[in-house]
XYZ file of C-alpha atoms in Angstrom:
634
model
C 60.284 71.342 4.000
C 57.329 72.503 6.516
C 55.813 74.517 3.158
C 56.017 70.880 0.982
C 53.940 68.690 3.840
C 50.796 71.704 3.812
C 50.769 71.476 -0.085
C 51.011 66.963 0.865
C 48.329 67.692 3.574
C 46.448 70.575 1.258
C 46.610 68.049 -1.538
C 45.071 65.002 0.484
C 42.168 66.827 1.962
C 41.381 67.279 -2.356
C 41.385 64.237 -3.497
C 39.147 63.187 -0.835
C 37.165 66.160 -1.613
C 36.790 64.780 -5.076
C 36.587 61.091 -4.321
C 33.572 62.197 -2.064
C 31.975 64.658 -5.045
C 32.150 61.635 -7.907
C 30.809 59.461 -5.424
C 27.636 61.915 -5.031
C 27.515 62.370 -8.713
C 27.522 58.920 -8.995
C 24.753 58.591 -6.606
C 21.943 61.291 -7.633
C 22.371 61.596 -10.490
C 23.807 58.450 -13.431
C 22.663 55.711 -10.106
C 18.060 54.456 -10.286
C 18.545 52.145 -7.624
C 18.026 54.699 -4.481
C 15.499 56.692 -6.019
C 13.883 53.746 -6.823
C 13.945 53.498 -3.024
C 13.357 56.961 -2.393
C 10.248 56.259 -4.328
C 8.870 53.210 -2.433
C 5.756 54.778 -1.963
C 4.878 55.752 -5.584
C 5.759 53.071 -7.155
C 3.792 49.589 -7.142
C 5.776 46.348 -7.367
C 2.997 43.761 -9.129
C 4.325 40.084 -9.894
C 2.740 38.597 -12.387
C 2.125 35.192 -12.387
C 2.127 32.876 -14.937
C 0.639 29.915 -16.951
C 1.229 26.271 -15.711
C 1.992 24.202 -18.481
C -0.496 22.147 -19.483
C -0.432 18.392 -19.831
C -1.860 16.847 -23.377
C -1.590 12.722 -23.403
C 0.124 11.501 -26.251
C -1.880 12.317 -29.189
C -2.248 15.698 -27.743
C -5.422 15.459 -26.910
C -5.600 18.489 -24.079
C -5.822 16.530 -20.288
C -4.605 19.527 -18.784
C -5.514 23.444 -19.634
C -5.701 27.324 -17.745
C -8.553 29.848 -17.132
C -7.836 33.138 -16.043
C -9.598 34.320 -12.114
C -7.887 37.197 -9.991
C -6.387 36.713 -6.497
C -7.223 39.978 -4.209
C -4.314 41.530 -1.956
C -4.355 43.939 1.133
C -1.427 45.297 2.258
C -2.732 46.010 5.992
C -0.031 49.181 6.586
C -1.658 50.848 4.212
C -4.890 50.515 4.466
C -7.354 52.973 4.710
C -11.202 51.648 5.207
C -13.550 54.800 5.725
C -16.899 52.888 5.520
C -15.923 48.775 6.432
C -19.751 47.888 6.019
C -19.244 49.520 2.490
C -16.376 46.989 1.446
C -17.957 44.256 2.798
C -21.237 44.704 0.734
C -18.803 45.687 -1.737
C -16.865 42.229 -1.188
C -19.838 40.338 -0.299
C -18.548 39.349 3.313
C -19.961 39.556 6.163
C -17.942 41.885 9.102
C -17.137 38.991 11.286
C -15.097 36.905 8.216
C -13.480 40.802 7.146
C -12.419 41.064 10.248
C -10.888 37.294 10.169
C -9.122 37.848 7.208
C -7.821 41.625 8.256
C -6.510 39.415 11.222
C -4.732 36.901 9.032
C -2.799 38.928 7.312
C -2.225 41.304 9.984
C -0.577 38.211 11.533
C 1.391 37.955 9.047
C 2.938 40.812 8.141
C 1.376 44.596 8.465
C 3.737 45.403 5.989
C 3.855 42.645 2.913
C 0.874 41.535 1.393
C -1.292 39.060 1.762
C -4.116 36.949 0.373
C -7.119 38.552 1.353
C -9.979 36.553 -1.226
C -8.595 34.312 -4.390
C -10.609 33.295 -7.432
C -12.376 35.487 -8.404
C -13.924 34.856 -12.051
C -13.481 38.083 -14.787
C -17.182 38.657 -14.162
C -16.698 38.884 -10.288
C -13.827 40.822 -10.685
C -15.190 43.662 -13.408
C -17.619 44.810 -10.639
C -15.519 45.556 -7.990
C -13.089 46.992 -10.242
C -13.222 50.770 -10.499
C -14.752 50.668 -6.677
C -11.230 49.548 -5.800
C -9.327 52.591 -5.924
C -11.287 54.587 -3.263
C -9.944 51.165 -0.660
C -6.320 51.901 -0.527
C -4.375 48.339 0.347
C -6.087 46.636 -1.694
C -4.491 45.184 -5.250
C -6.218 42.380 -6.963
C -3.446 40.165 -9.339
C -4.355 37.754 -12.132
C -3.577 34.213 -11.958
C -5.090 31.101 -13.068
C -7.200 28.378 -12.097
C -6.406 24.358 -14.063
C -9.604 23.137 -15.874
C -10.019 19.309 -17.165
C -11.159 18.889 -20.405
C -10.527 15.295 -20.327
C -12.866 14.625 -17.217
C -10.370 11.937 -15.883
C -7.611 10.078 -14.761
C -7.898 11.936 -11.822
C -5.197 10.560 -8.646
C -2.991 10.554 -11.566
C -2.441 14.067 -13.272
C -2.788 14.956 -9.537
C -4.165 18.841 -8.226
C -3.464 21.747 -7.180
C -3.536 24.216 -4.524
C -1.873 27.389 -2.256
C 0.926 26.464 -0.049
C 1.840 24.622 2.844
C 3.295 26.540 5.934
C 5.912 23.807 6.705
C 6.596 24.350 2.246
C 7.329 27.496 2.445
C 9.652 27.127 5.278
C 10.725 24.119 3.991
C 12.028 26.381 1.049
C 15.459 26.354 -0.799
C 14.949 29.059 -2.405
C 12.558 31.490 -2.259
C 10.389 30.987 -4.376
C 6.970 31.064 -3.380
C 4.911 33.194 -1.427
C 1.986 32.713 0.860
C -1.275 32.096 -1.128
C 0.656 31.043 -4.059
C -0.188 27.863 -5.819
C 1.906 24.961 -6.620
C 1.099 21.006 -7.270
C 0.285 19.177 -4.490
C 0.005 15.369 -6.021
C 0.254 13.248 -8.627
C 2.454 14.925 -12.083
C 1.463 18.939 -10.707
C 3.149 17.871 -7.998
C 6.197 15.585 -9.770
C 6.644 18.433 -12.471
C 6.217 20.930 -10.664
C 9.213 22.882 -11.461
C 8.578 22.980 -15.478
C 5.654 23.278 -15.308
C 5.291 26.997 -12.928
C 7.154 28.432 -15.032
C 9.396 31.810 -14.128
C 7.060 34.810 -12.357
C 7.649 38.768 -13.525
C 7.659 41.552 -11.494
C 6.346 45.422 -13.052
C 6.813 48.186 -11.713
C 3.648 50.849 -12.412
C 3.580 54.621 -11.254
C 0.272 55.715 -9.030
C -0.917 58.690 -7.992
C -1.734 59.694 -4.404
C -5.076 57.747 -4.645
C -3.318 54.097 -5.540
C -4.085 55.494 -9.219
C -2.117 53.022 -11.639
C -0.344 56.487 -13.895
C 1.497 53.694 -16.347
C 5.179 51.770 -16.285
C 7.935 53.343 -14.366
C 10.983 54.576 -16.893
C 8.926 52.781 -19.252
C 9.271 49.296 -17.556
C 12.886 49.254 -17.768
C 12.459 47.486 -14.717
C 10.346 45.322 -15.310
C 10.694 41.466 -16.206
C 8.772 39.392 -17.776
C 6.729 36.367 -17.046
C 7.645 33.094 -18.583
C 4.775 30.602 -19.304
C 5.654 27.376 -17.615
C 6.486 23.825 -19.926
C 3.987 21.744 -21.584
C 4.171 18.392 -20.541
C 3.226 15.444 -22.970
C 2.519 12.424 -21.226
C 1.647 8.633 -22.662
C -1.598 7.742 -21.826
C -4.066 7.213 -24.454
C -6.816 9.738 -22.894
C -9.877 7.304 -24.698
C -8.007 4.676 -23.734
C -8.869 5.664 -20.379
C -11.969 6.766 -20.751
C -13.191 3.396 -21.140
C -10.952 2.197 -19.268
C -12.964 4.362 -16.738
C -15.547 3.292 -17.984
C -15.406 -0.362 -17.354
C -14.225 0.251 -13.271
C -18.045 1.709 -12.441
C -19.392 0.432 -9.835
C -15.943 -1.677 -8.477
C -12.830 -0.978 -6.695
C -9.949 -1.259 -7.880
C -7.363 -0.625 -10.657
C -6.498 -1.249 -14.070
C -2.522 -0.650 -15.444
C -1.616 -0.554 -18.751
C 2.369 -0.492 -20.129
C 3.222 -0.254 -23.460
C 6.328 -3.168 -22.974
C 9.233 -1.570 -25.664
C 9.130 1.652 -24.369
C 8.110 1.601 -20.514
C 5.236 3.498 -21.164
C 1.762 4.020 -19.565
C -0.778 3.951 -21.570
C -3.230 3.231 -19.119
C -3.847 4.425 -15.389
C -7.416 3.704 -13.361
C -8.141 4.107 -10.226
C -11.824 2.907 -9.361
C -13.223 4.625 -8.043
C -12.791 8.053 -9.941
C -13.716 11.773 -9.925
C -14.337 14.683 -12.076
C -10.792 16.348 -11.481
C -11.896 19.862 -11.935
C -14.180 19.205 -8.275
C -10.799 19.731 -7.033
C -9.769 22.712 -8.813
C -12.662 24.966 -8.599
C -13.547 28.182 -5.506
C -15.158 25.337 -2.685
C -12.055 23.254 -3.052
C -11.877 22.658 0.825
C -15.413 20.604 1.105
C -14.561 19.140 -2.586
C -11.234 17.660 -0.984
C -13.169 16.718 1.908
C -16.017 14.753 0.651
C -13.663 12.835 -1.040
C -11.243 12.175 1.589
C -14.088 11.050 3.781
C -15.348 8.668 0.850
C -15.911 5.054 2.610
C -14.292 3.860 -0.895
C -10.877 6.650 -0.741
C -11.169 7.881 -4.387
C -7.876 9.666 -2.802
C -6.469 6.452 -3.213
C -3.481 6.442 -6.731
C -4.854 2.559 -6.264
C -2.332 1.349 -9.517
C 1.315 2.562 -7.614
C -0.464 3.107 -3.520
C -3.306 -0.506 -3.171
C -1.128 -3.271 -2.437
C -2.746 -6.240 -2.560
C -1.368 -10.085 -2.345
C -0.964 -11.309 -6.545
C -2.573 -14.689 -6.222
C -2.213 -17.555 -8.952
C -0.071 -13.927 -11.006
C 3.079 -14.562 -9.471
C 3.405 -18.158 -10.300
C 4.700 -16.708 -13.211
C 7.647 -15.465 -11.192
C 8.183 -19.034 -9.608
C 8.197 -20.526 -12.832
C 10.698 -18.437 -14.081
C 13.053 -18.367 -11.348
C 12.641 -21.747 -10.729
C 14.305 -22.810 -14.164
C 16.707 -19.870 -13.771
C 17.622 -22.166 -10.512
C 17.471 -25.628 -12.567
C 14.938 -27.016 -10.335
C 12.215 -27.651 -12.644
C 11.624 -28.206 -16.664
C 8.432 -27.150 -18.684
C 7.983 -31.309 -19.523
C 8.221 -31.541 -15.337
C 4.363 -32.894 -13.481
C 3.483 -33.333 -10.311
C 0.171 -34.512 -9.137
C -1.767 -33.355 -6.599
C 0.287 -35.821 -3.952
C 1.552 -34.710 -0.850
C -0.240 -30.748 -1.191
C -2.055 -29.195 1.332
C -3.336 -26.863 -1.080
C -6.746 -27.016 -2.709
C -7.185 -27.242 -6.156
C -10.315 -26.822 -9.713
C -8.335 -28.661 -11.750
C -7.392 -32.009 -12.382
C -3.252 -32.671 -11.096
C -1.030 -34.181 -13.954
C 0.152 -31.070 -15.112
C 3.438 -30.459 -16.742
C 5.058 -26.681 -16.229
C 2.350 -24.786 -19.551
C -0.846 -27.023 -18.221
C -0.499 -25.928 -14.731
C -0.518 -22.192 -15.709
C -2.768 -23.066 -18.035
C -5.472 -24.224 -15.263
C -3.614 -22.631 -12.137
C -2.881 -25.046 -10.646
C -1.497 -24.894 -6.807
C -0.493 -28.674 -5.993
C 1.937 -27.682 -8.710
C 3.925 -24.748 -7.846
C 3.852 -25.590 -4.135
C 6.167 -28.768 -4.782
C 8.138 -25.985 -6.997
C 8.196 -23.824 -4.340
C 9.081 -26.643 -2.241
C 11.992 -27.845 -3.929
C 13.486 -24.261 -4.801
C 14.177 -23.970 -0.940
C 15.194 -26.803 -0.389
C 17.663 -26.808 -3.539
C 20.271 -26.952 -1.264
C 23.216 -29.084 0.834
C 22.716 -28.229 4.321
C 21.206 -31.054 5.976
C 18.581 -28.989 8.858
C 15.574 -28.061 6.877
C 15.243 -24.558 8.823
C 19.006 -23.792 7.720
C 18.196 -24.260 3.598
C 14.867 -23.184 4.321
C 16.629 -20.195 4.952
C 19.080 -19.844 2.694
C 17.010 -21.298 -0.263
C 14.598 -17.861 0.390
C 17.526 -16.255 0.516
C 18.341 -17.022 -3.072
C 15.035 -16.717 -3.565
C 14.374 -13.063 -2.887
C 17.375 -12.363 -4.924
C 16.298 -13.811 -7.973
C 12.273 -12.334 -7.287
C 13.536 -8.678 -6.349
C 15.083 -8.525 -9.524
C 11.538 -8.261 -10.955
C 11.247 -4.796 -8.876
C 9.237 -6.713 -6.471
C 10.083 -5.403 -2.853
C 10.687 -1.784 -4.064
C 9.728 1.000 -6.188
C 9.547 0.749 -9.644
C 10.420 4.618 -9.595
C 7.943 5.865 -11.493
C 7.387 9.152 -12.630
C 4.777 10.219 -9.472
C 4.764 11.019 -5.813
C 3.492 8.068 -2.641
C 4.873 5.060 -5.081
C 4.580 2.032 -2.480
C 6.762 -0.856 -2.078
C 5.168 -3.917 -1.235
C 6.364 -6.614 1.031
C 8.539 -9.413 -0.053
C 9.381 -10.724 2.694
C 13.257 -12.185 3.304
C 14.747 -14.030 5.717
C 15.356 -11.240 8.772
C 11.683 -9.921 7.742
C 10.593 -13.998 9.238
C 12.927 -14.137 11.415
C 11.633 -11.354 13.595
C 7.868 -12.871 12.841
C 9.380 -15.814 14.418
C 11.306 -14.499 17.394
C 14.465 -15.731 16.268
C 16.824 -17.368 13.706
C 15.859 -21.442 12.407
C 12.372 -21.483 14.302
C 11.097 -21.450 10.787
C 10.837 -23.575 7.770
C 9.222 -24.017 4.201
C 5.555 -25.320 5.552
C 5.747 -22.023 7.737
C 5.742 -19.897 4.118
C 4.750 -22.120 1.595
C 1.824 -19.279 1.028
C 4.573 -17.430 -1.047
C 4.380 -20.237 -3.626
C 1.170 -18.835 -5.110
C 1.116 -15.264 -4.531
C -0.402 -15.227 -1.001
C 0.730 -15.214 3.013
C 2.901 -11.640 3.485
C 3.235 -10.903 -0.357
C 1.975 -7.570 -1.545
C 2.431 -6.194 -4.466
C 0.871 -2.838 -7.103
C -1.567 -2.657 -9.305
C 1.716 -1.558 -11.413
C 4.722 -3.636 -10.169
C 1.734 -6.714 -11.883
C 1.442 -5.044 -14.858
C 5.402 -4.283 -15.561
C 5.222 -7.933 -14.617
C 3.230 -8.915 -17.438
C 5.289 -6.055 -20.243
C 8.546 -7.772 -19.155
C 7.478 -11.496 -20.007
C 6.125 -9.807 -23.295
C 9.707 -8.546 -23.872
C 11.113 -12.670 -22.452
C 13.536 -10.756 -20.076
C 13.746 -7.131 -19.776
C 11.759 -4.332 -18.571
C 12.166 0.263 -18.242
C 10.850 2.213 -15.383
C 7.615 2.473 -16.383
C 6.804 5.868 -16.775
C 4.509 8.849 -17.373
C 6.293 11.450 -19.230
C 6.731 11.459 -22.958
C 8.658 14.792 -23.601
C 7.904 18.523 -22.987
C 6.782 20.913 -25.102
C 7.258 18.117 -28.357
C 6.895 14.731 -28.181
C 10.475 12.733 -29.432
C 12.535 14.832 -26.856
C 15.385 13.320 -25.466
C 14.025 11.346 -21.804
C 16.303 10.960 -19.211
C 17.828 7.723 -18.853
C 16.659 6.065 -15.880
C 13.058 6.247 -18.717
C 15.405 4.766 -21.753
C 17.509 1.648 -19.632
C 16.814 -1.613 -20.298
C 16.776 -3.410 -16.185
C 17.380 -7.870 -16.833
C 16.107 -10.159 -14.914
C 18.338 -12.122 -14.188
C 16.899 -14.991 -16.132
C 17.223 -16.236 -20.074
C 15.506 -15.540 -23.030
C 14.525 -19.397 -23.713
C 12.842 -20.425 -19.812
C 10.058 -17.394 -20.523
C 8.822 -19.744 -23.496
C 6.450 -21.716 -21.941
C 5.612 -19.790 -19.258
C 4.448 -17.949 -22.152
C 2.153 -21.422 -24.120
C 0.541 -21.728 -21.166
C -0.097 -17.985 -20.291
C -1.790 -18.177 -23.612
C -3.631 -21.272 -23.107
C -5.359 -19.899 -20.016
C -6.964 -17.692 -22.140
C -7.936 -20.086 -24.758
C -8.687 -23.268 -22.950
C -7.793 -22.633 -19.341
C -8.960 -20.204 -16.272
C -9.078 -16.873 -18.701
C -11.772 -18.256 -21.575
C -13.276 -15.335 -20.697
C -10.773 -12.913 -22.286
C -10.153 -15.101 -24.954
C -12.084 -12.174 -27.946
C -11.250 -12.899 -31.255
C -7.868 -11.988 -33.557
C -6.036 -10.633 -30.426
C -3.819 -13.531 -29.918
C -3.979 -11.977 -25.866
C -1.809 -14.623 -23.306
C -2.581 -14.054 -19.562
C -2.809 -15.195 -16.201
C -5.730 -15.634 -12.832
C -5.605 -14.374 -10.412
C -8.152 -15.031 -6.692
C -6.522 -13.329 -3.837
C -7.329 -13.587 -0.246
C -9.378 -11.305 1.388
C -9.800 -12.214 4.802
C -11.167 -9.194 6.435
C -15.020 -10.668 4.678
C -14.006 -14.749 3.340
C -13.590 -16.456 0.490
C -17.019 -14.571 -1.064
C -14.793 -11.644 -1.760
C -11.862 -12.396 -2.851
C -9.818 -9.855 -5.472
C -10.356 -10.665 -8.899
C -6.749 -10.101 -10.539
C -6.039 -10.978 -14.800
C -2.394 -10.034 -16.128
C -1.753 -10.105 -19.748
C -0.631 -9.027 -22.746
C -0.911 -9.106 -26.519
C -0.367 -10.483 -29.559
C 1.556 -12.638 -28.430
C 4.092 -12.422 -30.505
C 4.357 -9.079 -31.376
C 3.032 -7.379 -27.627
C 1.717 -3.548 -28.219
C 0.011 -3.482 -24.326
C 0.284 -5.457 -20.541
C -2.408 -4.887 -18.914
C -2.688 -5.639 -14.822
C -6.293 -5.616 -13.741
C -7.894 -5.455 -10.400
C -11.159 -5.461 -9.012
C -11.987 -6.120 -4.925
C -14.224 -8.295 -4.281
C -15.420 -9.543 -7.071
C -14.007 -13.329 -7.155
C -13.046 -15.415 -9.534
C -9.907 -14.083 -11.021
C -10.922 -15.836 -15.262
C -14.744 -13.916 -13.644
C -14.116 -10.377 -14.271
C -10.657 -9.237 -13.908
C -9.739 -11.707 -17.228
C -12.634 -10.435 -19.691
C -11.562 -6.570 -18.118
C -8.003 -6.556 -18.805
C -9.515 -8.590 -22.421
C -11.554 -5.307 -23.060
C -8.612 -2.662 -22.841
C -6.486 -4.939 -25.001
C -9.292 -5.106 -28.105
C -10.104 -0.635 -27.312
C -6.408 -0.385 -27.230
C -5.706 -3.255 -30.435
C -8.055 -2.005 -32.574
C -9.664 0.959 -32.022
C -12.835 0.809 -30.971
C -14.822 -1.912 -28.762
C -16.383 -4.643 -30.711
C -17.208 -7.154 -28.144
C -19.737 -4.450 -26.746
C -22.551 -6.622 -24.856
C -18.704 -7.860 -22.427
C -18.228 -4.426 -22.408
C -21.951 -3.440 -20.785
C -22.070 -6.870 -18.989
C -19.240 -5.383 -17.275
C -20.350 -2.096 -16.638
C -23.446 -3.516 -14.492
C -21.833 -5.276 -12.725
C -21.713 -3.486 -9.250
C -18.542 -5.563 -7.013
C -17.854 -3.189 -3.303
C -16.095 -3.844 -0.757
C -19.386 -4.707 2.179
C -19.704 -1.686 4.762
C -20.998 -3.032 8.039
C -20.545 -7.072 7.973
C -21.340 -9.603 5.344
C -24.122 -7.816 3.409
C -22.222 -6.544 0.815
C -23.633 -4.564 -1.753
C -23.096 -6.544 -4.640
C -25.304 -7.175 -7.953
C -22.950 -9.378 -10.541
C -24.697 -9.636 -14.296
C -23.838 -13.406 -15.840
C -21.741 -13.061 -18.280
C -23.313 -13.869 -21.527
C -23.736 -12.486 -24.809
C -26.942 -10.647 -25.447
C -28.682 -7.652 -28.267
C -26.960 -4.824 -25.825
C -25.950 -1.159 -27.652
C -22.944 0.360 -25.868
C -24.000 3.325 -23.376
C -21.924 6.448 -22.437
C -22.460 6.045 -18.639
C -20.974 8.905 -16.944
C -17.964 8.818 -14.385
C -18.854 9.356 -10.962
C -17.654 8.486 -7.865
C -19.521 5.190 -5.990
C -22.177 6.559 -3.747
């Protein structure tokens, strides 16, 4: 029995010994993991940053491209610096700059590489490449910067810059490293995960002097960088540049939408700037200069600027009131009983009231709509009516984010009952007369240019819209779009109620307040607006126009805001008409008008009412169309 126990113990020891020997053989002979770990001082792990995806317009014209540059990284623990002065001379750095950069690198990590000098051109890198082998701890990594061949659409495209510490810390998955570039605004930010691609890794052998000796194990462990997806957007770059030129020396926005698809054809934020300014090596200086510019060119006005819509809002009032049963196309109101002034003769029906932009008419329309309930107390009746009105208007996308594929879209303001209860410090303390300015798009109502262009598209479609968007596809056109950019949003207003409104919009252009937009062969329908600007008084009100064309087969809907330009029919309307003409005809036939508008200068007053305003009369002459470079207003 004891003899058997002895052999069992010996057998157990032999089995354990065999397991250990097998494990050692696997680790030392078969498995490369520990070999790689032991070789880490002679194997350099090189990160390959992929090119970002390019961006093209709807006609396959290149808007955003890449150009290669080199970033220099330093690993402080590996640095051996025999002659700091010689290194500073090579890098064209002062000793103070060198100490500062090394201090930042050491504070980040002694053993991890961090960015030392960025965006060296091919020529600059070629000058220092051979000398770098004498300075251990420094290595270069190829990267790219964005270039913008189109020189337009700066706010919509956005820009790419170094990732911030806050974004680094907020990562759910640790993809980015210090010194990496990331889309910071616009489409570059919204579609970052598609555009950035996937980085690769190469393992390179080095000798004791840091000289590369080729791939480790023939590149068996390397992974290739994958270029980002190309982004195809709905912008028509020819139309975009033309619309930009009409907004030279002006502040405001133009938004053009294809009604049937919701695709954004042009998106002007004025004043604009060349997007290449923010891809240069002196990014900080350029950004700081734009940030300090008094006309705020970094604000993307189509989605971020909120204006009172003025008389353009009468279109929604007419549609909602008809749906509520308080207005018919044949309803006639005079000027009696209205505190609002008007520039028409009164006695209009609905079509005439839209065509002549009659304020008293829509005062009565809004009043009747709010009091269309069974409440006998005017304060309670006003609240009940406003709640119903708010519900109807909200279905046009007003007072909310539409969901455009850009960050930072503003909601605007569509006041409701709780809003006025807070404003007047209690319930049943306000009534129609307190909020009557809403009837003509004034008061507390605020709207972005994008929402107004979407309203034009909705009316063009006779009652529905698709969320405005820039995306047309990735890599190839016609790719399946996300559901939110294909879904029809109904307004809850019947098709038949749009017809008299559209008739009135056509009358506006033919014989009403927007005759300056009546260009031949286009059948433009529109509505003017003059948005009150209380800061500077009536002389500096904002000029607004919203419209679409052709009347019965709409291809384009447009909204134009020009700050401090006065009547909507004087400036915004002809700008919109020229944009429509350019898109539908592919050329500008009314060149005299385009030149007059380019020459006109409407800028907000700086330091009081002594504004810089040069207004050219809009009459035909023999001027020829000239090209104007796009610049930030001085």
